[in-house]
Amino acid sequence: MYVTFSMEQQPFSYTPFFKVPRKILTNAPNIRRFPSSANLFREGDKAEHVYEVKSGVLRLARVLANGRRQVIAFGLPGDIVGFPNGDFYHTDCDVVSSAEVIAHRLSELESAKGDFETQHRLMQAALREISSMQDHVMMLACKSAMEKVASFLCVLSLRTGTPSSNYTDFSLPMCRADIADFLGLTIETVCRMFSLLRKEGTIALNTPQTVVVLDMEALIDASQSD
């Protein structure tokens, strides 16, 4: 998951356009289950699989030379993570909330043994990731703190939210530090933006990890400008 959409270019619809159906091979032979805080791979490990997320949330991150961490992306259901840099993984991958994934062996995908449909889907996923990463870099460079946080909540709401009456609620399994490291902000700034959105009646927090979007139009407006 990247914060990639542009409301200036795409008119808003209550249709969750981030929930584009993606065929997942439920009968795949290599389904793996991981508890929260488990690790799928570390930066520099030899890349042997890419992982298709069926449920749960994964976190891709790198630790910089100065010790600071940058969260690169979150893997949500339907996402594919673990595309290598050459022969090796270039990020750490940890489980934020218990996850079920399909492990696709790279050696089979790169040979005639691989299923053509699966190869095609993973190629399309790799191309989407490149485009999304470019958009995410632009977001980090150009958006204000409020725009970043509101955009992040918009994407999560559209991808994982459950509509209820006039509202949409969704789980926020990642901690505030994860969100801060993903958006290039401090924890204090992220918490301040959440507080402002609450005071304005845009969102409510049933618990620190459960968000209710009270006014989607206002949240989208906040994602565009201060």
C-alpha atoms as an extended CHARMM CRD file, in Angstrom:
* protein
*
       226  EXT
         1         1  MET       CA              0.0000000000        0.0000000000        0.0000000000  PROA      1               0.0000000000
         2         2  TYR       CA              1.2230000000        3.4310000000       -0.9890000000  PROA      2               0.0000000000
         3         3  VAL       CA             -0.5370000000        6.7850000000       -0.6990000000  PROA      3               0.0000000000
         4         4  THR       CA             -0.8560000000        7.2580000000       -4.4360000000  PROA      4               0.0000000000
         5         5  PHE       CA             -4.2330000000        8.6270000000       -5.4440000000  PROA      5               0.0000000000
         6         6  SER       CA             -4.8170000000       12.1960000000       -6.5830000000  PROA      6               0.0000000000
         7         7  MET       CA             -8.2460000000       13.6070000000       -5.9300000000  PROA      7               0.0000000000
         8         8  GLU       CA             -7.3860000000       16.5900000000       -8.0950000000  PROA      8               0.0000000000
         9         9  GLN       CA             -7.1980000000       14.2350000000      -11.0890000000  PROA      9               0.0000000000
        10        10  GLN       CA             -9.8100000000       11.6490000000      -10.2030000000  PROA      10              0.0000000000
        11        11  PRO       CA            -13.3220000000       12.6410000000       -9.0530000000  PROA      11              0.0000000000
        12        12  PHE       CA            -14.3460000000       11.0800000000       -5.7820000000  PROA      12              0.0000000000
        13        13  SER       CA            -16.8230000000        8.2340000000       -5.7420000000  PROA      13              0.0000000000
        14        14  TYR       CA            -18.0360000000        6.2680000000       -2.7450000000  PROA      14              0.0000000000
        15        15  THR       CA            -17.2210000000        3.1780000000       -4.8170000000  PROA      15              0.0000000000
        16        16  PRO       CA            -14.0140000000        1.8380000000       -3.1940000000  PROA      16              0.0000000000
        17        17  PHE       CA            -11.8600000000        1.9790000000       -6.2840000000  PROA      17              0.0000000000
        18        18  PHE       CA             -8.8740000000        0.6980000000       -4.3320000000  PROA      18              0.0000000000
        19        19  LYS       CA            -10.7090000000       -2.5790000000       -3.8170000000  PROA      19              0.0000000000
        20        20  VAL       CA            -10.1150000000       -3.6960000000       -7.3850000000  PROA      20              0.0000000000
        21        21  PRO       CA            -10.6540000000       -7.4630000000       -7.3420000000  PROA      21              0.0000000000
        22        22  ARG       CA             -7.4380000000       -9.3700000000       -7.7740000000  PROA      22              0.0000000000
        23        23  LYS       CA             -7.5830000000      -13.0920000000       -8.3150000000  PROA      23              0.0000000000
        24        24  ILE       CA             -5.8760000000      -14.8910000000       -5.4470000000  PROA      24              0.0000000000
        25        25  LEU       CA             -5.0480000000      -18.5660000000       -5.8430000000  PROA      25              0.0000000000
        26        26  THR       CA             -6.8280000000      -19.9310000000       -2.7810000000  PROA      26              0.0000000000
        27        27  ASN       CA             -5.7710000000      -23.4670000000       -3.6990000000  PROA      27              0.0000000000
        28        28  ALA       CA             -2.1070000000      -22.5260000000       -3.9860000000  PROA      28              0.0000000000
        29        29  PRO       CA              0.1030000000      -25.1840000000       -2.3550000000  PROA      29              0.0000000000
        30        30  ASN       CA              2.3190000000      -22.8230000000       -0.3800000000  PROA      30              0.0000000000
        31        31  ILE       CA              0.0490000000      -20.8940000000        1.9690000000  PROA      31              0.0000000000
        32        32  ARG       CA              1.8170000000      -19.6150000000        5.0820000000  PROA      32              0.0000000000
        33        33  ARG       CA              0.4420000000      -18.0820000000        8.2670000000  PROA      33              0.0000000000
        34        34  PHE       CA              2.3860000000      -15.6610000000       10.4450000000  PROA      34              0.0000000000
        35        35  PRO       CA              1.5490000000      -14.1730000000       13.8560000000  PROA      35              0.0000000000
        36        36  SER       CA              1.9380000000      -10.4900000000       14.6400000000  PROA      36              0.0000000000
        37        37  SER       CA              5.5770000000       -9.3450000000       14.9410000000  PROA      37              0.0000000000
        38        38  ALA       CA              6.8410000000      -12.2870000000       12.8650000000  PROA      38              0.0000000000
        39        39  ASN       CA              9.4280000000      -11.6480000000       10.1660000000  PROA      39              0.0000000000
        40        40  LEU       CA              9.1560000000      -12.8450000000        6.5750000000  PROA      40              0.0000000000
        41        41  PHE       CA             12.5860000000      -11.6580000000        5.4470000000  PROA      41              0.0000000000
        42        42  ARG       CA             15.3800000000       -9.1980000000        6.2130000000  PROA      42              0.0000000000
        43        43  GLU       CA             17.1580000000       -6.7180000000        3.9880000000  PROA      43              0.0000000000
        44        44  GLY       CA             20.0490000000       -8.5270000000        2.3200000000  PROA      44              0.0000000000
        45        45  ASP       CA             18.4940000000      -12.0070000000        2.5870000000  PROA      45              0.0000000000
        46        46  LYS       CA             18.6010000000      -14.0560000000       -0.5940000000  PROA      46              0.0000000000
        47        47  ALA       CA             15.2710000000      -13.6050000000       -2.3440000000  PROA      47              0.0000000000
        48        48  GLU       CA             13.5260000000      -16.9200000000       -2.9140000000  PROA      48              0.0000000000
        49        49  HSD       CA              9.8350000000      -15.9700000000       -2.8030000000  PROA      49              0.0000000000
        50        50  VAL       CA              7.4070000000      -13.1430000000       -3.3950000000  PROA      50              0.0000000000
        51        51  TYR       CA              4.3750000000      -13.0760000000       -1.1200000000  PROA      51              0.0000000000
        52        52  GLU       CA              0.7430000000      -12.5000000000       -2.0450000000  PROA      52              0.0000000000
        53        53  VAL       CA             -1.1950000000      -11.1790000000        0.9630000000  PROA      53              0.0000000000
        54        54  LYS       CA             -4.4950000000      -12.9510000000        1.6330000000  PROA      54              0.0000000000
        55        55  SER       CA             -5.2010000000      -11.4000000000        5.0500000000  PROA      55              0.0000000000
        56        56  GLY       CA             -3.5080000000       -9.2580000000        7.6570000000  PROA      56              0.0000000000
        57        57  VAL       CA             -1.0140000000       -6.4360000000        7.2100000000  PROA      57              0.0000000000
        58        58  LEU       CA              2.7140000000       -6.5270000000        6.4540000000  PROA      58              0.0000000000
        59        59  ARG       CA              5.2690000000       -3.7260000000        6.8780000000  PROA      59              0.0000000000
        60        60  LEU       CA              8.2080000000       -3.1280000000        4.5390000000  PROA      60              0.0000000000
        61        61  ALA       CA             10.9540000000       -1.0070000000        6.0580000000  PROA      61              0.0000000000
        62        62  ARG       CA             14.6280000000       -0.1050000000        5.8360000000  PROA      62              0.0000000000
        63        63  VAL       CA             16.9830000000        1.1010000000        8.5370000000  PROA      63              0.0000000000
        64        64  LEU       CA             19.2310000000        3.9050000000        7.3180000000  PROA      64              0.0000000000
        65        65  ALA       CA             22.9320000000        4.2260000000        8.0880000000  PROA      65              0.0000000000
        66        66  ASN       CA             22.1900000000        6.7910000000       10.8130000000  PROA      66              0.0000000000
        67        67  GLY       CA             19.8380000000        4.3620000000       12.5700000000  PROA      67              0.0000000000
        68        68  ARG       CA             16.6210000000        6.0090000000       11.4420000000  PROA      68              0.0000000000
        69        69  ARG       CA             13.8900000000        3.8170000000       10.0240000000  PROA      69              0.0000000000
        70        70  GLN       CA             11.8670000000        4.4500000000        6.8790000000  PROA      70              0.0000000000
        71        71  VAL       CA              8.6870000000        2.4520000000        6.3690000000  PROA      71              0.0000000000
        72        72  ILE       CA              8.5520000000        1.8670000000        2.6230000000  PROA      72              0.0000000000
        73        73  ALA       CA              5.0620000000        0.4100000000        2.2810000000  PROA      73              0.0000000000
        74        74  PHE       CA              2.3550000000       -1.6660000000        3.9380000000  PROA      74              0.0000000000
        75        75  GLY       CA              1.1490000000       -4.9120000000        2.4160000000  PROA      75              0.0000000000
        76        76  LEU       CA             -2.6440000000       -5.2230000000        2.5470000000  PROA      76              0.0000000000
        77        77  PRO       CA             -4.8500000000       -8.0670000000        1.2560000000  PROA      77              0.0000000000
        78        78  GLY       CA             -4.4230000000       -8.2610000000       -2.5020000000  PROA      78              0.0000000000
        79        79  ASP       CA             -0.9190000000       -6.7690000000       -2.4620000000  PROA      79              0.0000000000
        80        80  ILE       CA              2.2230000000       -8.6400000000       -3.4840000000  PROA      80              0.0000000000
        81        81  VAL       CA              5.4550000000       -7.9400000000       -1.6110000000  PROA      81              0.0000000000
        82        82  GLY       CA              9.0400000000       -9.1110000000       -1.7850000000  PROA      82              0.0000000000
        83        83  PHE       CA             10.1350000000       -8.0990000000       -5.2640000000  PROA      83              0.0000000000
        84        84  PRO       CA             13.9400000000       -8.3720000000       -4.9920000000  PROA      84              0.0000000000
        85        85  ASN       CA             16.7640000000       -6.0610000000       -5.9330000000  PROA      85              0.0000000000
        86        86  GLY       CA             18.7680000000       -8.4810000000       -8.0330000000  PROA      86              0.0000000000
        87        87  ASP       CA             19.0820000000      -11.6600000000       -5.9890000000  PROA      87              0.0000000000
        88        88  PHE       CA             18.3890000000      -10.0960000000       -2.6050000000  PROA      88              0.0000000000
        89        89  TYR       CA             15.5780000000       -8.4360000000       -0.6850000000  PROA      89              0.0000000000
        90        90  HSD       CA             16.1270000000       -4.7060000000       -0.2590000000  PROA      90              0.0000000000
        91        91  THR       CA             13.8120000000       -4.2010000000        2.7590000000  PROA      91              0.0000000000
        92        92  ASP       CA             12.8060000000       -5.9140000000        5.9720000000  PROA      92              0.0000000000
        93        93  CYS       CA              9.2960000000       -7.3980000000        5.9820000000  PROA      93              0.0000000000
        94        94  ASP       CA              7.4700000000       -7.8110000000        9.3040000000  PROA      94              0.0000000000
        95        95  VAL       CA              3.9030000000       -8.7180000000       10.2310000000  PROA      95              0.0000000000
        96        96  VAL       CA              1.8550000000       -5.8760000000       11.7170000000  PROA      96              0.0000000000
        97        97  SER       CA             -1.2680000000       -7.9730000000       12.2780000000  PROA      97              0.0000000000
        98        98  SER       CA             -1.4590000000      -11.7580000000       11.9050000000  PROA      98              0.0000000000
        99        99  ALA       CA             -1.2540000000      -12.5620000000        8.2170000000  PROA      99              0.0000000000
       100       100  GLU       CA             -1.8880000000      -15.3190000000        5.7300000000  PROA      100             0.0000000000
       101       101  VAL       CA              0.1590000000      -15.1800000000        2.5390000000  PROA      101             0.0000000000
       102       102  ILE       CA              0.7910000000      -17.2240000000       -0.5730000000  PROA      102             0.0000000000
       103       103  ALA       CA              4.5060000000      -17.7770000000       -1.1810000000  PROA      103             0.0000000000
       104       104  HSD       CA              5.4020000000      -17.8550000000       -4.8730000000  PROA      104             0.0000000000
       105       105  ARG       CA              8.8390000000      -19.3190000000       -5.5440000000  PROA      105             0.0000000000
       106       106  LEU       CA             10.8360000000      -16.9630000000       -7.7630000000  PROA      106             0.0000000000
       107       107  SER       CA             12.7470000000      -19.7620000000       -9.4670000000  PROA      107             0.0000000000
       108       108  GLU       CA              9.4800000000      -21.2320000000      -10.7660000000  PROA      108             0.0000000000
       109       109  LEU       CA              8.1430000000      -17.8670000000      -11.8660000000  PROA      109             0.0000000000
       110       110  GLU       CA             11.3260000000      -17.2150000000      -13.8250000000  PROA      110             0.0000000000
       111       111  SER       CA             11.2700000000      -20.5900000000      -15.5790000000  PROA      111             0.0000000000
       112       112  ALA       CA              8.9240000000      -22.5270000000      -17.8230000000  PROA      112             0.0000000000
       113       113  LYS       CA              7.5920000000      -24.2790000000      -14.7060000000  PROA      113             0.0000000000
       114       114  GLY       CA              5.7470000000      -21.1540000000      -13.6540000000  PROA      114             0.0000000000
       115       115  ASP       CA              2.0310000000      -20.7220000000      -14.2670000000  PROA      115             0.0000000000
       116       116  PHE       CA              1.6100000000      -18.1420000000      -17.0520000000  PROA      116             0.0000000000
       117       117  GLU       CA             -1.3890000000      -16.4350000000      -15.4310000000  PROA      117             0.0000000000
       118       118  THR       CA              0.4340000000      -16.0860000000      -12.1290000000  PROA      118             0.0000000000
       119       119  GLN       CA              3.5420000000      -14.7870000000      -13.9010000000  PROA      119             0.0000000000
       120       120  HSD       CA              1.4190000000      -12.1870000000      -15.6850000000  PROA      120             0.0000000000
       121       121  ARG       CA             -0.2880000000      -11.0560000000      -12.4790000000  PROA      121             0.0000000000
       122       122  LEU       CA              3.0100000000      -10.6860000000      -10.6590000000  PROA      122             0.0000000000
       123       123  MET       CA              4.5140000000       -8.7490000000      -13.5510000000  PROA      123             0.0000000000
       124       124  GLN       CA              1.5610000000       -6.3700000000      -13.4710000000  PROA      124             0.0000000000
       125       125  ALA       CA              1.9690000000       -6.0590000000       -9.6970000000  PROA      125             0.0000000000
       126       126  ALA       CA              5.6540000000       -5.1730000000      -10.1300000000  PROA      126             0.0000000000
       127       127  LEU       CA              4.7750000000       -2.4750000000      -12.6630000000  PROA      127             0.0000000000
       128       128  ARG       CA              2.1000000000       -1.0690000000      -10.3320000000  PROA      128             0.0000000000
       129       129  GLU       CA              4.6390000000       -0.9890000000       -7.5120000000  PROA      129             0.0000000000
       130       130  ILE       CA              7.0800000000        1.0620000000       -9.5830000000  PROA      130             0.0000000000
       131       131  SER       CA              4.3830000000        3.5860000000      -10.4660000000  PROA      131             0.0000000000
       132       132  SER       CA              3.0890000000        3.7140000000       -6.9010000000  PROA      132             0.0000000000
       133       133  MET       CA              6.5670000000        4.2490000000       -5.4790000000  PROA      133             0.0000000000
       134       134  GLN       CA              7.0750000000        7.2200000000       -7.8000000000  PROA      134             0.0000000000
       135       135  ASP       CA              3.7610000000        8.7390000000       -6.7070000000  PROA      135             0.0000000000
       136       136  HSD       CA              4.6150000000        8.1040000000       -3.0600000000  PROA      136             0.0000000000
       137       137  VAL       CA              7.9300000000        9.9370000000       -3.3990000000  PROA      137             0.0000000000
       138       138  MET       CA              6.0700000000       12.9290000000       -4.8440000000  PROA      138             0.0000000000
       139       139  MET       CA              3.6180000000       12.8180000000       -1.9390000000  PROA      139             0.0000000000
       140       140  LEU       CA              6.4510000000       12.8250000000        0.5980000000  PROA      140             0.0000000000
       141       141  ALA       CA              8.0960000000       15.7870000000       -1.1100000000  PROA      141             0.0000000000
       142       142  CYS       CA              5.0890000000       17.9510000000       -1.8870000000  PROA      142             0.0000000000
       143       143  LYS       CA              2.2820000000       17.3890000000        0.6090000000  PROA      143             0.0000000000
       144       144  SER       CA              1.8330000000       19.0330000000        3.9960000000  PROA      144             0.0000000000
       145       145  ALA       CA              1.5460000000       17.0280000000        7.2160000000  PROA      145             0.0000000000
       146       146  MET       CA             -2.2640000000       17.2340000000        7.2130000000  PROA      146             0.0000000000
       147       147  GLU       CA             -2.4500000000       16.2600000000        3.5430000000  PROA      147             0.0000000000
       148       148  LYS       CA             -0.2370000000       13.2280000000        4.1740000000  PROA      148             0.0000000000
       149       149  VAL       CA             -2.2080000000       11.9630000000        7.1720000000  PROA      149             0.0000000000
       150       150  ALA       CA             -5.5890000000       12.5970000000        5.5240000000  PROA      150             0.0000000000
       151       151  SER       CA             -4.4360000000       10.8750000000        2.3160000000  PROA      151             0.0000000000
       152       152  PHE       CA             -3.2490000000        7.8870000000        4.3470000000  PROA      152             0.0000000000
       153       153  LEU       CA             -6.6090000000        7.5940000000        6.1060000000  PROA      153             0.0000000000
       154       154  CYS       CA             -8.4880000000        7.9850000000        2.8150000000  PROA      154             0.0000000000
       155       155  VAL       CA             -6.6040000000        5.0950000000        1.2400000000  PROA      155             0.0000000000
       156       156  LEU       CA             -7.0810000000        2.8050000000        4.2470000000  PROA      156             0.0000000000
       157       157  SER       CA            -10.7690000000        3.6820000000        4.4000000000  PROA      157             0.0000000000
       158       158  LEU       CA            -11.2990000000        2.9440000000        0.7180000000  PROA      158             0.0000000000
       159       159  ARG       CA             -9.2880000000       -0.2870000000        0.7640000000  PROA      159             0.0000000000
       160       160  THR       CA            -10.2940000000       -1.8260000000        4.0900000000  PROA      160             0.0000000000
       161       161  GLY       CA            -13.2290000000        0.2150000000        5.4260000000  PROA      161             0.0000000000
       162       162  THR       CA            -16.6710000000       -1.1230000000        6.2550000000  PROA      162             0.0000000000
       163       163  PRO       CA            -19.5260000000        1.2690000000        5.3650000000  PROA      163             0.0000000000
       164       164  SER       CA            -22.0790000000        1.6390000000        8.1460000000  PROA      164             0.0000000000
       165       165  SER       CA            -25.0220000000        3.9970000000        7.6170000000  PROA      165             0.0000000000
       166       166  ASN       CA            -23.4140000000        7.3270000000        6.6380000000  PROA      166             0.0000000000
       167       167  TYR       CA            -20.0160000000        6.4300000000        8.1090000000  PROA      167             0.0000000000
       168       168  THR       CA            -17.0950000000        4.1610000000        7.3170000000  PROA      168             0.0000000000
       169       169  ASP       CA            -15.0030000000        2.4730000000        9.9830000000  PROA      169             0.0000000000
       170       170  PHE       CA            -11.7400000000        0.6120000000        9.5960000000  PROA      170             0.0000000000
       171       171  SER       CA             -8.9750000000       -0.9200000000       11.6420000000  PROA      171             0.0000000000
       172       172  LEU       CA             -5.6720000000        0.8910000000       12.0530000000  PROA      172             0.0000000000
       173       173  PRO       CA             -3.3470000000       -2.0060000000       12.9260000000  PROA      173             0.0000000000
       174       174  MET       CA             -0.1290000000       -0.0520000000       12.4790000000  PROA      174             0.0000000000
       175       175  CYS       CA              1.0770000000        2.1060000000       15.3750000000  PROA      175             0.0000000000
       176       176  ARG       CA              1.5520000000        5.8680000000       15.1770000000  PROA      176             0.0000000000
       177       177  ALA       CA              5.3250000000        5.3770000000       14.8740000000  PROA      177             0.0000000000
       178       178  ASP       CA              4.7860000000        3.2050000000       11.7800000000  PROA      178             0.0000000000
       179       179  ILE       CA              2.5520000000        5.8640000000       10.2360000000  PROA      179             0.0000000000
       180       180  ALA       CA              5.0830000000        8.5900000000       11.0420000000  PROA      180             0.0000000000
       181       181  ASP       CA              7.9510000000        6.6340000000        9.4880000000  PROA      181             0.0000000000
       182       182  PHE       CA              5.8110000000        5.9050000000        6.4270000000  PROA      182             0.0000000000
       183       183  LEU       CA              4.7740000000        9.5240000000        5.8750000000  PROA      183             0.0000000000
       184       184  GLY       CA              8.1050000000       11.1450000000        6.7750000000  PROA      184             0.0000000000
       185       185  LEU       CA              6.6960000000       12.8520000000        9.8880000000  PROA      185             0.0000000000
       186       186  THR       CA              7.2920000000       12.7420000000       13.6330000000  PROA      186             0.0000000000
       187       187  ILE       CA              4.9970000000       10.8050000000       15.9500000000  PROA      187             0.0000000000
       188       188  GLU       CA              3.9920000000       14.0760000000       17.5950000000  PROA      188             0.0000000000
       189       189  THR       CA              2.9500000000       15.5430000000       14.2510000000  PROA      189             0.0000000000
       190       190  VAL       CA              0.8950000000       12.4680000000       13.3420000000  PROA      190             0.0000000000
       191       191  CYS       CA             -0.8860000000       12.5760000000       16.7070000000  PROA      191             0.0000000000
       192       192  ARG       CA             -1.5390000000       16.3030000000       16.2920000000  PROA      192             0.0000000000
       193       193  MET       CA             -3.0820000000       15.7620000000       12.8490000000  PROA      193             0.0000000000
       194       194  PHE       CA             -5.3260000000       13.0030000000       14.2440000000  PROA      194             0.0000000000
       195       195  SER       CA             -6.4190000000       15.3600000000       17.0210000000  PROA      195             0.0000000000
       196       196  LEU       CA             -7.2230000000       18.1420000000       14.5430000000  PROA      196             0.0000000000
       197       197  LEU       CA             -9.2920000000       15.7950000000       12.3950000000  PROA      197             0.0000000000
       198       198  ARG       CA            -11.1900000000       14.6720000000       15.5060000000  PROA      198             0.0000000000
       199       199  LYS       CA            -11.8380000000       18.2140000000       16.6950000000  PROA      199             0.0000000000
       200       200  GLU       CA            -13.1530000000       19.1620000000       13.2670000000  PROA      200             0.0000000000
       201       201  GLY       CA            -15.5810000000       16.2250000000       13.3190000000  PROA      201             0.0000000000
       202       202  THR       CA            -13.9650000000       14.5670000000       10.3180000000  PROA      202             0.0000000000
       203       203  ILE       CA            -13.0670000000       11.3300000000       12.1070000000  PROA      203             0.0000000000
       204       204  ALA       CA            -13.7100000000        9.6420000000       15.4260000000  PROA      204             0.0000000000
       205       205  LEU       CA            -11.5490000000        7.1010000000       17.2330000000  PROA      205             0.0000000000
       206       206  ASN       CA            -13.5500000000        4.3470000000       18.9280000000  PROA      206             0.0000000000
       207       207  THR       CA            -10.1870000000        3.0180000000       20.1150000000  PROA      207             0.0000000000
       208       208  PRO       CA             -6.6630000000        4.1540000000       19.2100000000  PROA      208             0.0000000000
       209       209  GLN       CA             -6.7170000000        1.4170000000       16.5280000000  PROA      209             0.0000000000
       210       210  THR       CA            -10.2560000000        1.9040000000       15.1840000000  PROA      210             0.0000000000
       211       211  VAL       CA            -11.1000000000        4.9020000000       12.9900000000  PROA      211             0.0000000000
       212       212  VAL       CA            -14.5860000000        6.0400000000       12.0060000000  PROA      212             0.0000000000
       213       213  VAL       CA            -14.7580000000        8.4350000000        9.0590000000  PROA      213             0.0000000000
       214       214  LEU       CA            -17.6160000000       10.7810000000        9.8950000000  PROA      214             0.0000000000
       215       215  ASP       CA            -17.2090000000       13.1130000000        6.9210000000  PROA      215             0.0000000000
       216       216  MET       CA            -15.4950000000       11.5780000000        3.9030000000  PROA      216             0.0000000000
       217       217  GLU       CA            -15.7650000000       14.7350000000        1.8150000000  PROA      217             0.0000000000
       218       218  ALA       CA            -13.9990000000       16.7090000000        4.5360000000  PROA      218             0.0000000000
       219       219  LEU       CA            -11.2900000000       14.0500000000        4.7980000000  PROA      219             0.0000000000
       220       220  ILE       CA            -10.7110000000       14.2440000000        1.0560000000  PROA      220             0.0000000000
       221       221  ASP       CA            -10.5830000000       18.0550000000        1.2310000000  PROA      221             0.0000000000
       222       222  ALA       CA             -7.9860000000       17.7490000000        4.0120000000  PROA      222             0.0000000000
       223       223  SER       CA             -5.9260000000       15.4420000000        1.7940000000  PROA      223             0.0000000000
       224       224  GLN       CA             -5.7200000000       18.1690000000       -0.8400000000  PROA      224             0.0000000000
       225       225  SER       CA             -4.9060000000       21.3060000000        1.0950000000  PROA      225             0.0000000000
       226       226  ASP       CA             -4.6450000000       22.8050000000        4.5740000000  PROA      226             0.0000000000
